Tab-separated table of C-alpha atoms in Angstrom:
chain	number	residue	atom	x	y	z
V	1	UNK	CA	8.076	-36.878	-2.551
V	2	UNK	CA	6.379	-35.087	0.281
V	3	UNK	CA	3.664	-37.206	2.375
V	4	UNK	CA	0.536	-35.698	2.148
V	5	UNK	CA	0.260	-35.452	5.913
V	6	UNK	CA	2.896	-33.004	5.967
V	7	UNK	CA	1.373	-30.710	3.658
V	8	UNK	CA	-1.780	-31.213	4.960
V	9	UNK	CA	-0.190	-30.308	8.608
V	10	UNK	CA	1.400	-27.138	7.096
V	11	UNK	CA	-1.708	-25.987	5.621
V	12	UNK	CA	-3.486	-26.281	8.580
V	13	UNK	CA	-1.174	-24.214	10.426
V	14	UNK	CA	-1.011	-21.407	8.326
V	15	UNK	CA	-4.493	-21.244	8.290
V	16	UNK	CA	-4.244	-21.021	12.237
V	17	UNK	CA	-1.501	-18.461	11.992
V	18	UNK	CA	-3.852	-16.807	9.425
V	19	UNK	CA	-6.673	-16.477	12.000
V	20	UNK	CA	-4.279	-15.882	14.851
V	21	UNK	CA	-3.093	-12.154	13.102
V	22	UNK	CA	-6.722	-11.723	12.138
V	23	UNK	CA	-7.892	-11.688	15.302
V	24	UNK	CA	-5.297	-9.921	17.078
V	25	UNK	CA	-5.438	-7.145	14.323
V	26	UNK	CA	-9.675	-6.472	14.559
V	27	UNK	CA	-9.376	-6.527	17.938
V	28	UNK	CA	-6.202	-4.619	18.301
V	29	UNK	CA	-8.110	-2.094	16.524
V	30	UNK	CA	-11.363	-1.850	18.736
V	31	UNK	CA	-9.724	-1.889	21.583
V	32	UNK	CA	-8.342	1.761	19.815
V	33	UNK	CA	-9.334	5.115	21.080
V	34	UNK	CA	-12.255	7.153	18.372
V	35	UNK	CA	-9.466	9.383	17.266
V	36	UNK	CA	-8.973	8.738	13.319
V	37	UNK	CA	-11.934	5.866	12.990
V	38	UNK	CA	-14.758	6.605	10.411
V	39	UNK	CA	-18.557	7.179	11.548
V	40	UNK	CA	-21.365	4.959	11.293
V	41	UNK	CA	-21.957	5.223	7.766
V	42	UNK	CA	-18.595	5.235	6.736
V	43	UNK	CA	-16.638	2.164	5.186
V	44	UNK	CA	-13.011	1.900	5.493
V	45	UNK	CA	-9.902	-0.251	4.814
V	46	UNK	CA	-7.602	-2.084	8.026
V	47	UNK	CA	-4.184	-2.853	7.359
V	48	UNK	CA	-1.196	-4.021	9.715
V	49	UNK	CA	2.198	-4.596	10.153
V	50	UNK	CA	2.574	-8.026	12.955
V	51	UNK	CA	5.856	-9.163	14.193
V	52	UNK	CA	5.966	-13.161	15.311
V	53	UNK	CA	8.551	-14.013	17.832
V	54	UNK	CA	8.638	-17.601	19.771
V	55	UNK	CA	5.261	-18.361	18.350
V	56	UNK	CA	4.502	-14.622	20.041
V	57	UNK	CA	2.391	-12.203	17.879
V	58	UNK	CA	2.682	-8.451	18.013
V	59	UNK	CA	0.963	-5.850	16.159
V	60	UNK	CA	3.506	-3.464	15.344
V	61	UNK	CA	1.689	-0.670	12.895
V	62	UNK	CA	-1.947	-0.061	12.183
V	63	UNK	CA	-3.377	2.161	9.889
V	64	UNK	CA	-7.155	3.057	8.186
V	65	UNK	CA	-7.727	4.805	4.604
V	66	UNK	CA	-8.822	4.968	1.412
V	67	UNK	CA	-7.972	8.113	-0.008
V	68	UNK	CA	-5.001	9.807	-2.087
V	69	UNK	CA	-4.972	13.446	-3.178
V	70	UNK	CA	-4.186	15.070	-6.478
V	71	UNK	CA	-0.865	15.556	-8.190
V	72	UNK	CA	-1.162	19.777	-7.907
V	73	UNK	CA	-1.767	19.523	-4.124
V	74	UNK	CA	1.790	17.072	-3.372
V	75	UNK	CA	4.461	18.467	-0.879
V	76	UNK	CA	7.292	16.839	0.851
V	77	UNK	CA	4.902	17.639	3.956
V	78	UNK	CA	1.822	16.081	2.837
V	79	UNK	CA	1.254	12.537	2.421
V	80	UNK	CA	0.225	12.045	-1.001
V	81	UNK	CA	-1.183	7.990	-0.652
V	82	UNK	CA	-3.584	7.713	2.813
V	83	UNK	CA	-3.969	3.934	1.591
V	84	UNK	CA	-4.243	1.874	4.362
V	85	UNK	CA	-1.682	-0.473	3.337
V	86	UNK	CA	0.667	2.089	2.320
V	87	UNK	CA	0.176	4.117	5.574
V	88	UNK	CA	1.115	1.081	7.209
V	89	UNK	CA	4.476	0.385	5.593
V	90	UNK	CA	5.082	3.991	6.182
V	91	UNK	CA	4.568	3.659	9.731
V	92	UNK	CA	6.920	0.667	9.890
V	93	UNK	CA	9.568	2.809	8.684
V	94	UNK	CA	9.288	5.097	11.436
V	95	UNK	CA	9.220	2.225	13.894
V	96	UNK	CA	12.271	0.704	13.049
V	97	UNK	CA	14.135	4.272	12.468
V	98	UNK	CA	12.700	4.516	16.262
V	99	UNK	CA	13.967	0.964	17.036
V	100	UNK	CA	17.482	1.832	15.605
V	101	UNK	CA	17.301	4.700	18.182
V	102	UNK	CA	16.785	2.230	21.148
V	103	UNK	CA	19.479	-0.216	20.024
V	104	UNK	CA	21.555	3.124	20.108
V	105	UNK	CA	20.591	3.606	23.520
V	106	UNK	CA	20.233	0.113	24.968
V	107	UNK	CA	21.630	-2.407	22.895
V	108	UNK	CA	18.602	-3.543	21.278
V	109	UNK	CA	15.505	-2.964	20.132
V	110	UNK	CA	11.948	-4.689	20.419
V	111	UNK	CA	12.981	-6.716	16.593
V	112	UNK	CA	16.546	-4.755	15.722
V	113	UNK	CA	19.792	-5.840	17.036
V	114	UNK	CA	23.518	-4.328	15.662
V	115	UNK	CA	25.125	-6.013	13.371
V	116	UNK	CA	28.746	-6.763	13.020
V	117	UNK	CA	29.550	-3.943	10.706
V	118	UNK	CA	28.332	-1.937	13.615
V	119	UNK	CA	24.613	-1.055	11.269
V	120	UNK	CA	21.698	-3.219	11.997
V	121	UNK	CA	19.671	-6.385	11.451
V	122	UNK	CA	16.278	-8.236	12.189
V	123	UNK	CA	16.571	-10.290	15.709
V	124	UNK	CA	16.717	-13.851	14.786
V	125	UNK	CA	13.923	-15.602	15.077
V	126	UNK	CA	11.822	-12.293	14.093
V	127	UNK	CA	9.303	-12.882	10.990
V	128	UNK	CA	7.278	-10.020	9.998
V	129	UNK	CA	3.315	-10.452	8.475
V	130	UNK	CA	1.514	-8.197	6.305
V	131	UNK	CA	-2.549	-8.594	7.242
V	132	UNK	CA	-5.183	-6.516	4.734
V	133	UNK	CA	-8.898	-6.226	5.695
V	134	UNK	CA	-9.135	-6.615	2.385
V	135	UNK	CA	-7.488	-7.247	-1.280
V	136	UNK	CA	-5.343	-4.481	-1.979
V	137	UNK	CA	-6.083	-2.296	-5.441
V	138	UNK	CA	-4.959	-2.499	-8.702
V	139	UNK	CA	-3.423	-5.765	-10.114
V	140	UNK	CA	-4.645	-8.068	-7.231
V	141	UNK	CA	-8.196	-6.891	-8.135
V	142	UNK	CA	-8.281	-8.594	-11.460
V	143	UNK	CA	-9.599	-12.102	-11.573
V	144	UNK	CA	-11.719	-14.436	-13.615
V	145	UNK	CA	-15.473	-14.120	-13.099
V	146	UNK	CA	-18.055	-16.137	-13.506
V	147	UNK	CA	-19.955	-15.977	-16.603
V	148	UNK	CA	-22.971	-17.337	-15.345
V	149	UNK	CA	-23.477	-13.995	-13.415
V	150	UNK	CA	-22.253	-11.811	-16.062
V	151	UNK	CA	-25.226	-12.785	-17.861
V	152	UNK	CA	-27.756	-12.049	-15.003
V	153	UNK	CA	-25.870	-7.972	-15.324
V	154	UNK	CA	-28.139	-5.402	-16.648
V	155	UNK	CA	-26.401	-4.157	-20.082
V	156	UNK	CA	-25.210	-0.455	-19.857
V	157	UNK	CA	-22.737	1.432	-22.796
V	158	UNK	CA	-19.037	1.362	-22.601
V	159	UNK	CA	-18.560	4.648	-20.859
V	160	UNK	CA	-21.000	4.001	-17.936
V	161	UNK	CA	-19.557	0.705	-17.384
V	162	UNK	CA	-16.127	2.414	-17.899
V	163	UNK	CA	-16.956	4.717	-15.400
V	164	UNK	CA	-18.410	1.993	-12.951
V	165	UNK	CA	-15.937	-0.612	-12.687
V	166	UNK	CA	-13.753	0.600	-10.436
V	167	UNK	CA	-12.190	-1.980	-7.960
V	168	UNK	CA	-14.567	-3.893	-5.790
V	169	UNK	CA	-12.472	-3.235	-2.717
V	170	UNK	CA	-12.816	0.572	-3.471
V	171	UNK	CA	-16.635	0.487	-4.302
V	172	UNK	CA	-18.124	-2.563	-3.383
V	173	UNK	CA	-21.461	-1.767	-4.835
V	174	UNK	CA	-20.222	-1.238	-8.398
V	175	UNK	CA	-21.903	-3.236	-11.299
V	176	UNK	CA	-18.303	-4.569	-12.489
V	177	UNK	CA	-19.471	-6.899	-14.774
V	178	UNK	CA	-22.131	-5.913	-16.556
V	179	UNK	CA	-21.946	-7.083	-20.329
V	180	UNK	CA	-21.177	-4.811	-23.266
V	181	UNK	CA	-24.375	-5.948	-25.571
V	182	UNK	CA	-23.930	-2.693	-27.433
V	183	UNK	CA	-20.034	-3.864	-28.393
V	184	UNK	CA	-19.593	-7.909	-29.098
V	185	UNK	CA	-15.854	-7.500	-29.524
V	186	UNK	CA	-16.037	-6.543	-25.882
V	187	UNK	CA	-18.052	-9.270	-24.809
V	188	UNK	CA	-15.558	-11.842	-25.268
V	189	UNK	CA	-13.335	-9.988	-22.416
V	190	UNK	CA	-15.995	-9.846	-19.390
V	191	UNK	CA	-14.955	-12.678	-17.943
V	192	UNK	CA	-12.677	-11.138	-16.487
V	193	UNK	CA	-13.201	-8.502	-13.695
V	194	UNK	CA	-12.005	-5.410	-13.482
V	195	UNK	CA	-10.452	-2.601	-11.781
V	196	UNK	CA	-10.303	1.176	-11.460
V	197	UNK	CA	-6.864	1.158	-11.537
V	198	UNK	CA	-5.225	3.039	-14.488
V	199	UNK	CA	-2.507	1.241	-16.544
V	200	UNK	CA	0.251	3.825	-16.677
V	201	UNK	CA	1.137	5.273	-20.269
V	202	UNK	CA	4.246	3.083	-21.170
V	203	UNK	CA	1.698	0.404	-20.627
V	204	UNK	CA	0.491	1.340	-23.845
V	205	UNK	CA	-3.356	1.126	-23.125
V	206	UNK	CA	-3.489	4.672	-23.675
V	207	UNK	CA	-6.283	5.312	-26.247
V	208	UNK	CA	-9.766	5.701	-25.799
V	209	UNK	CA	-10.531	2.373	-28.403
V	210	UNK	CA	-8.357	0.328	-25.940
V	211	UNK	CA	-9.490	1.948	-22.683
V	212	UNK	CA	-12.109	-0.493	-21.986
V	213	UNK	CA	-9.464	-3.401	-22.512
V	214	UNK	CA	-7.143	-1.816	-20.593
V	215	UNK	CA	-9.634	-2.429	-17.215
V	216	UNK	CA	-8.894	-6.583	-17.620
V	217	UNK	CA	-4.888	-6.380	-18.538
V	218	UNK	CA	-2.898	-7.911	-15.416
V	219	UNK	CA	0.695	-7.762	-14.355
V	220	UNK	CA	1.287	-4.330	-15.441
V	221	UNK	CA	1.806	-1.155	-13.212
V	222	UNK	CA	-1.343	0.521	-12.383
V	223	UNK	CA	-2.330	4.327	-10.096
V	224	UNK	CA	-4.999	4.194	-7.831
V	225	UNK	CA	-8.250	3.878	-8.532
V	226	UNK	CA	-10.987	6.685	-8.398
V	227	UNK	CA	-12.552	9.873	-10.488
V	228	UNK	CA	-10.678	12.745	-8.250
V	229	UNK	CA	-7.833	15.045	-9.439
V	230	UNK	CA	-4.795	13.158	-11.426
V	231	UNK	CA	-2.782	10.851	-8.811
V	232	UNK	CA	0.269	9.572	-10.086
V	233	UNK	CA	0.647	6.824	-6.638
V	234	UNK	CA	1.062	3.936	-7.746
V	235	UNK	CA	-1.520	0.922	-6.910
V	236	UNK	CA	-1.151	-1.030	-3.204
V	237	UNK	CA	-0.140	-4.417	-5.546
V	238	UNK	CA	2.689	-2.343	-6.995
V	239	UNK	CA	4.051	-0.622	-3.689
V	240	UNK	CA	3.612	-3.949	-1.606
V	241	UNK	CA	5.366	-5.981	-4.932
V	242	UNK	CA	8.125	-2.858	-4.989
V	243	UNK	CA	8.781	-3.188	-1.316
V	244	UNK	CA	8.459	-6.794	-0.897
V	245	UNK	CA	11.675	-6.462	-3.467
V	246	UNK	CA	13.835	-3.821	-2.469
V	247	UNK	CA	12.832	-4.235	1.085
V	248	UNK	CA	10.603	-2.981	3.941
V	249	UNK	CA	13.262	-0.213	5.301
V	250	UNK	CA	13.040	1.636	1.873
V	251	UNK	CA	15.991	3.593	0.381
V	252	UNK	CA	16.225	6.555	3.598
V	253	UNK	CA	17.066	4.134	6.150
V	254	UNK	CA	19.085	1.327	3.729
V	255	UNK	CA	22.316	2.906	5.018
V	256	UNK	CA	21.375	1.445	8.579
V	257	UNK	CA	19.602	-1.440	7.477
V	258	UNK	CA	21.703	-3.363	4.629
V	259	UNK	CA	19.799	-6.454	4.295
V	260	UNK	CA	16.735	-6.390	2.868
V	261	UNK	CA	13.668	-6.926	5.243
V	262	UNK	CA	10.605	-8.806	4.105
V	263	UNK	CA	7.483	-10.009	5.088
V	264	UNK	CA	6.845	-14.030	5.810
V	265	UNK	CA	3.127	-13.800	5.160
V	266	UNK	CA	0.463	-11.555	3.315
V	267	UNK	CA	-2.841	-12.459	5.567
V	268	UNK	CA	-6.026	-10.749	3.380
V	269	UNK	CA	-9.406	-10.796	4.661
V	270	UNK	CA	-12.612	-11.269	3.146
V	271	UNK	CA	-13.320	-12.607	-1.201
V	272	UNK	CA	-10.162	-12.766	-3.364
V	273	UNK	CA	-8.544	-14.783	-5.815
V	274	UNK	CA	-5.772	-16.269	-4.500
V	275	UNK	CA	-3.936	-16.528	-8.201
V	276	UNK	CA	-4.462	-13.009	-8.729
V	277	UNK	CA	-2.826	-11.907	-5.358
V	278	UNK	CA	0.022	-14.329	-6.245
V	279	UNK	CA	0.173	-13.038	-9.818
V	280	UNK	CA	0.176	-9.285	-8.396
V	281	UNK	CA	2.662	-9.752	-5.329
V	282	UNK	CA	5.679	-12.444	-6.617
V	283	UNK	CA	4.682	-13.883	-10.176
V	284	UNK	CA	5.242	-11.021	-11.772
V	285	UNK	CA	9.385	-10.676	-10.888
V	286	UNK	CA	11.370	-14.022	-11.525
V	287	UNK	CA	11.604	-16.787	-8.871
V	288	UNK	CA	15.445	-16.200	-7.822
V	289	UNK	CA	15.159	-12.468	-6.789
V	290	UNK	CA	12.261	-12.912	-4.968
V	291	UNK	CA	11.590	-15.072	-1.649
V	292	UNK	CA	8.264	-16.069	-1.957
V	293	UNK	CA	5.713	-15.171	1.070
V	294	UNK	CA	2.360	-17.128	2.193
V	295	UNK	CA	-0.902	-15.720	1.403
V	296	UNK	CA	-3.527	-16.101	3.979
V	297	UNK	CA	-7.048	-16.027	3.033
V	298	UNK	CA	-9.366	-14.994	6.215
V	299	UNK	CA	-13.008	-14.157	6.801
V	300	UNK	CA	-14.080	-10.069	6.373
V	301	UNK	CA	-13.830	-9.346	10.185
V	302	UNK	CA	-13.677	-5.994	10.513
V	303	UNK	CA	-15.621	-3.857	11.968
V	304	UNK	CA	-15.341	-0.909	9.388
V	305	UNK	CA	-15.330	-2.853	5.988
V	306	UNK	CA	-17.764	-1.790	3.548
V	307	UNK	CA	-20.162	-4.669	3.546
V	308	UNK	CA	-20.242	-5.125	7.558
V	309	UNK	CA	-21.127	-1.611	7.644
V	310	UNK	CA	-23.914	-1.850	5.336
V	311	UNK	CA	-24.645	-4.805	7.154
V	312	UNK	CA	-24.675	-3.017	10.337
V	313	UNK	CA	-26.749	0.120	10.048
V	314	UNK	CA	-29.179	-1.546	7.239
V	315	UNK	CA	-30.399	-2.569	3.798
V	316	UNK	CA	-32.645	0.501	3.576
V	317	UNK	CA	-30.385	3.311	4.393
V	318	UNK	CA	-27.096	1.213	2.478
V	319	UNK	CA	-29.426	1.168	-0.791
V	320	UNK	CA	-29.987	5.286	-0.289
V	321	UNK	CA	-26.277	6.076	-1.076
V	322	UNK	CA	-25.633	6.867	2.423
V	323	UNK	CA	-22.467	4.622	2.385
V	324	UNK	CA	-19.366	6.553	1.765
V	325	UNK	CA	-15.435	5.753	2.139
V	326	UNK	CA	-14.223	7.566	5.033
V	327	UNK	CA	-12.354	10.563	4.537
V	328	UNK	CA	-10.043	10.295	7.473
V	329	UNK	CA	-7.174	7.519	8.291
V	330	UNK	CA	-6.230	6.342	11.846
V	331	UNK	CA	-2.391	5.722	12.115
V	332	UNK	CA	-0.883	3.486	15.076
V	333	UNK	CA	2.230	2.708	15.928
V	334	UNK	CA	3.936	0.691	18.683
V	335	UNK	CA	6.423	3.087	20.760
V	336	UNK	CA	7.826	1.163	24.331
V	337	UNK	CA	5.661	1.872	26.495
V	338	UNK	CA	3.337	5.023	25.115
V	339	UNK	CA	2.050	4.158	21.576
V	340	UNK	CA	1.401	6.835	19.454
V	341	UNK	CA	-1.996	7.615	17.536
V	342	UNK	CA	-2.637	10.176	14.895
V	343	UNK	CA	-5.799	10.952	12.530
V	344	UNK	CA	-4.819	11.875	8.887
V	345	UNK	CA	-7.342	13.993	6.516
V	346	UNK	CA	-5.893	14.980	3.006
V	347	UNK	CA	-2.436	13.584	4.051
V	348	UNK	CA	-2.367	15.994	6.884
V	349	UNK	CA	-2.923	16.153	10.318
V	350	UNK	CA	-6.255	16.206	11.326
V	351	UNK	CA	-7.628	19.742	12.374
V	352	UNK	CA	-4.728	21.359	10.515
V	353	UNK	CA	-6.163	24.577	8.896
V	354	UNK	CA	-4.519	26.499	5.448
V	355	UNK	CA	-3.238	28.701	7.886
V	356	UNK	CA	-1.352	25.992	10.219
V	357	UNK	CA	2.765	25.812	9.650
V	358	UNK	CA	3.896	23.159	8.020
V	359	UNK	CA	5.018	21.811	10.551
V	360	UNK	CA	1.335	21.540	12.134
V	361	UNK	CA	0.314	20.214	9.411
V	362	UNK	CA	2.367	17.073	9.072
V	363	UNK	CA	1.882	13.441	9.334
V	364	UNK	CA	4.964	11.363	10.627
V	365	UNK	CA	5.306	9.651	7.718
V	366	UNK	CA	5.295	11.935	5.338
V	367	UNK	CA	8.544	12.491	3.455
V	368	UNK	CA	9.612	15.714	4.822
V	369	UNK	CA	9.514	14.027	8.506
V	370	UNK	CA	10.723	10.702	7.257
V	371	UNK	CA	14.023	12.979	6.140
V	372	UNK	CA	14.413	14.798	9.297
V	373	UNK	CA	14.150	10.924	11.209
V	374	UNK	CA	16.782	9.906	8.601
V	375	UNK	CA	19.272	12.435	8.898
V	376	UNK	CA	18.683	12.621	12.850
V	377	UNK	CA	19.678	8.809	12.756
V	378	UNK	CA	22.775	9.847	10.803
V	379	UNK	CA	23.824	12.377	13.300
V	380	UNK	CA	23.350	9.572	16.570
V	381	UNK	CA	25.742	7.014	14.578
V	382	UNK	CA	28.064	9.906	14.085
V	383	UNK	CA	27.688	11.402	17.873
V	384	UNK	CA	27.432	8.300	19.741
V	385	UNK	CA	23.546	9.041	20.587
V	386	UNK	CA	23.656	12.224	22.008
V	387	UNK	CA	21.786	13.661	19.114
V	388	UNK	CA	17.756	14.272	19.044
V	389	UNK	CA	15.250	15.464	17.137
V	390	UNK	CA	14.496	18.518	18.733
V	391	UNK	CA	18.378	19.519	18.014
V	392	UNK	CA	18.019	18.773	14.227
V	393	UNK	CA	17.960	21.461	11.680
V	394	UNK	CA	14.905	23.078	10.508
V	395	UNK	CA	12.793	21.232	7.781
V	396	UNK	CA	14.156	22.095	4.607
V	397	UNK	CA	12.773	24.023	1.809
V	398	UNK	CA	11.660	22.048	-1.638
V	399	UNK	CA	15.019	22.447	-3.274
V	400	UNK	CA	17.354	21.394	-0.292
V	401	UNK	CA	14.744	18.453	0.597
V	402	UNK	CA	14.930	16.923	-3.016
V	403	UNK	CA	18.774	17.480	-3.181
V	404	UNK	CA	19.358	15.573	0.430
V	405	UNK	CA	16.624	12.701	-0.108
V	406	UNK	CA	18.700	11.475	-3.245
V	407	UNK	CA	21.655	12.039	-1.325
V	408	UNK	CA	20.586	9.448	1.008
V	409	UNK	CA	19.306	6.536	-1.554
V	410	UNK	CA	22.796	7.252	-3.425
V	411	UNK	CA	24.658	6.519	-0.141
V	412	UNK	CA	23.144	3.012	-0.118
V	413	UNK	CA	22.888	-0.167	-1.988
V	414	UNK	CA	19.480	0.536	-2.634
V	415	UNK	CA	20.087	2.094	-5.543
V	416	UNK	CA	21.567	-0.867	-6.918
V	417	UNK	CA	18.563	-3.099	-6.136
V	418	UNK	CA	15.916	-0.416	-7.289
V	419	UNK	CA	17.714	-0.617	-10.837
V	420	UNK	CA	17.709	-3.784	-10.821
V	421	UNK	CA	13.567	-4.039	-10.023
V	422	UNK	CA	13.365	-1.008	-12.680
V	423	UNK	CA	14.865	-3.419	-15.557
V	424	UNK	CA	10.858	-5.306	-14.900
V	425	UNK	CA	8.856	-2.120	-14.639
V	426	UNK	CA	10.193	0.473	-16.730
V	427	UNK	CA	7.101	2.592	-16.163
V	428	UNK	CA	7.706	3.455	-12.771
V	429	UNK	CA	10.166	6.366	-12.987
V	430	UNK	CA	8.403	7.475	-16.094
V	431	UNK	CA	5.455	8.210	-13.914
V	432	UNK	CA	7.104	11.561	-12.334
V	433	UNK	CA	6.814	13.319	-15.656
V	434	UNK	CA	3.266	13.214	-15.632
V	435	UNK	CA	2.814	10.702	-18.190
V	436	UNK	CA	-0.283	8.398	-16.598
V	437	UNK	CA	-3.042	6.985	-18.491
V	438	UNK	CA	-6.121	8.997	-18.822
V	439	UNK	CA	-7.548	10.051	-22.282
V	440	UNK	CA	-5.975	10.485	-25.832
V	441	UNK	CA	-6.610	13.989	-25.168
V	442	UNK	CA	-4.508	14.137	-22.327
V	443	UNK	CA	-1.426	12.688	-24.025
V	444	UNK	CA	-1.390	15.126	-27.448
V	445	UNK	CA	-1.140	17.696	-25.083
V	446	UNK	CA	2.044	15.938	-23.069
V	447	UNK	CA	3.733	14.893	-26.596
V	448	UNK	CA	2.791	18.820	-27.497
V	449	UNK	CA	0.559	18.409	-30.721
């Protein structure tokens, strides 16, 4: 048996690694140029990607957002989730293609080294940390509440409360747990919050009677919350679960980085439930295919969250509506010694007009640039390094970019692992056809009756 000095020791210093990356990311982040951040009345969401070496931390990606756009307005050239946490892992992915580059060049990189097979591997020693300003949406959202204060809710129908209970990370201000007086059978479910995040259709919670259940179901996949156009993205719990699985590189850059890479630590600021994020990022694959991480629980420091910013410009003006989620996200990314900042609106650069290129228009992370990195990394293995991205081939049209992406996750073992993590969640292929939870409506028309 463990003495209970020793756990209390560990405890106590993951709580002071826990502070430690919350500190260094919030002020990381103000010490930022203006380019990307929201305005004074704007709320927003921090996340981070923070590399500990030696007892050494360094942040190593840094991103801001909120927003997603609709299924008719995706491109390989537009980035379709402007999630913070999601624009983070995106931005990790260009770092290490960009850290491959420098072992290329050098030897190593700032957390890469070659391997023996001549690919590469994380440094030893190198642990990686995931820190949130926030909990992230869908599954992590849903947690017991207490009934004592879903009592003290005003009572509203099903459909206004339907439409209101979205997830309290996305809208803080949401009433989402007000009791359903006018339906008893429903009662017995509030205490349980709930989320905007939309079970996808193989779910099964596809029907207007079960809709309202459908709000408190956990471990299931879930899209991102919100009453835009249709967005097929998946929630942050599911991409941070899918990636904490398959691994950080993803499947482009799996043929230079075999072995999976995975964080040490999940560090999320502000009110949570601790099962809930545990349920959402490991419980829900089995034990033996999935190291499991430390989650950190820190205070809301940010300077940008929704409830310091109501805090900070007043009560009055907060209660007016004048509160909004930013529109625009603020990528970062460590690069030697020039780091690299871009603003995102839309999931495309900001100031980009309908008339801009595409190539104006793009983030770095979308897919279409992701490729180009990818196959530019193939060419420097193949020429020694005397490749770069300037002498790469034009960005391909829709056709010739779907055809080479899949070439690249066949070439790996990725695909292996991602069928593997597709026996658990059947749903999340089936989401490309379209078929996402909305109304009963919706689906006669998709099964064509």
């Amino acid at each position: 048996m463990i003495p209970a000095h020793f756990i209390t020791n560990s405890r106590r210093a993951m709580d002071s690694l826990g502070s430690k990356i919350n500190d260094l990311c919030n002020k990381h982040y103000n010490t930022l140029p203006k380019k990307g951040k929201p305005a004074a009345n704007q709320w927003t969401v921090l996340s981070a990607v923070v590399m500990e070496l030696s007892g050494n931390l360094t942040v190593l990606t840094m991103a801001t957002g909120t927003k997603c756009v609709g299924e008719e307005q995706k491109t390989p050239h537009i980035v379709s989730d402007s999630h913070a946490e999601v624009l983070s892992l995106r931005l990790f992915r260009l770092f290490l293609v960009e850290d491959i580059t420098t072992c290329l060049k050098s030897g190593g990189g700032l957390c890469l080294q070659k391997g023996v097979d001549g690919r590469f591997v994380v440094k030893e020693g190198v642990t990686l940390h995931f820190y949130s300003s926030c909990v992230m949406c869908g599954d992590a959202t849903i947690s017991e509440s207490d009934p004592k204060q879903t009592d003290k809710k005003e009572s509203k129908s099903v459909t206004d409360n339907i439409d209101d209970c979205v997830s309290t990370r996305k809208r803080p201000s949401a009433e989402c747990n007000s009791s359903y007086s006018k339906h008893p059978k429903l009662d017995q479910l509030d205490q349980m919050s709930r989320t905007g995040a939309k079970c996808l259709l193989s779910d099964n919670f596809h029907t207007d009677t079960l809709k309202a259940r459908s709000w408190r179901k956990t471990s299931v996949l879930r899209t991102k919350p919100g009453r835009g156009p249709v967005c097929l993205s998946l929630s942050c719990s599911d991409k941070l679960m899918k990636r904490q699985f398959l691994g950080l590189q993803g499947g482009l850059l799996s043929k230079f980085l075999p072995a999976p890479i995975r964080f040490s630590s999940f560090c999320i600021g502000g009110d949570f439930s601790m099962s809930s994020v545990k349920r959402a990022l490991l419980n829900r694959l089995p034990d033996n295919l999935l190291p499991p991480p430390q989650i950190l629980k820190v205070e809301d420091a940010f300077v940008n969250s929704a409830n310091n910013c109501k805090s900070a410009i007043g009560d009055v003006i907060a209660a007016s509506g004048d509160v909004i989620a930013a529109s625009s996200s603020l990528l970062w990314m460590k690069h030697g010694e020039q780091d690299l900042q871009w603003a995102g609106v839309k999931g495309k650069l900001q100031g980009a007009t309908k008339s801009s290129s595409q190539v104006k228009i793009m983030l770095p992370v979308c897919r279409a640039a992701m490729l180009k990195q990818a196959t530019v990394l193939s060419s420097l293995l193949e020429s020694g390094g005397n490749v770069s991205v300037q002498d790469s081939k034009p960005l391909l049209e829709k056709d010739e970019f779907s055809r080479q992406y899949l070439f690249f996750k066949c070439e790996s073992s990725y695909k292996n692992s991602k069928a593997e993590f597709c026996k658990y969640f059947v749903g999340w292929d089936r989401k490309v056809s379209g078929k996402i939870h909305r109304t009963s409506q919706n689906i006669e028309k998709e099964n064509g009756k």
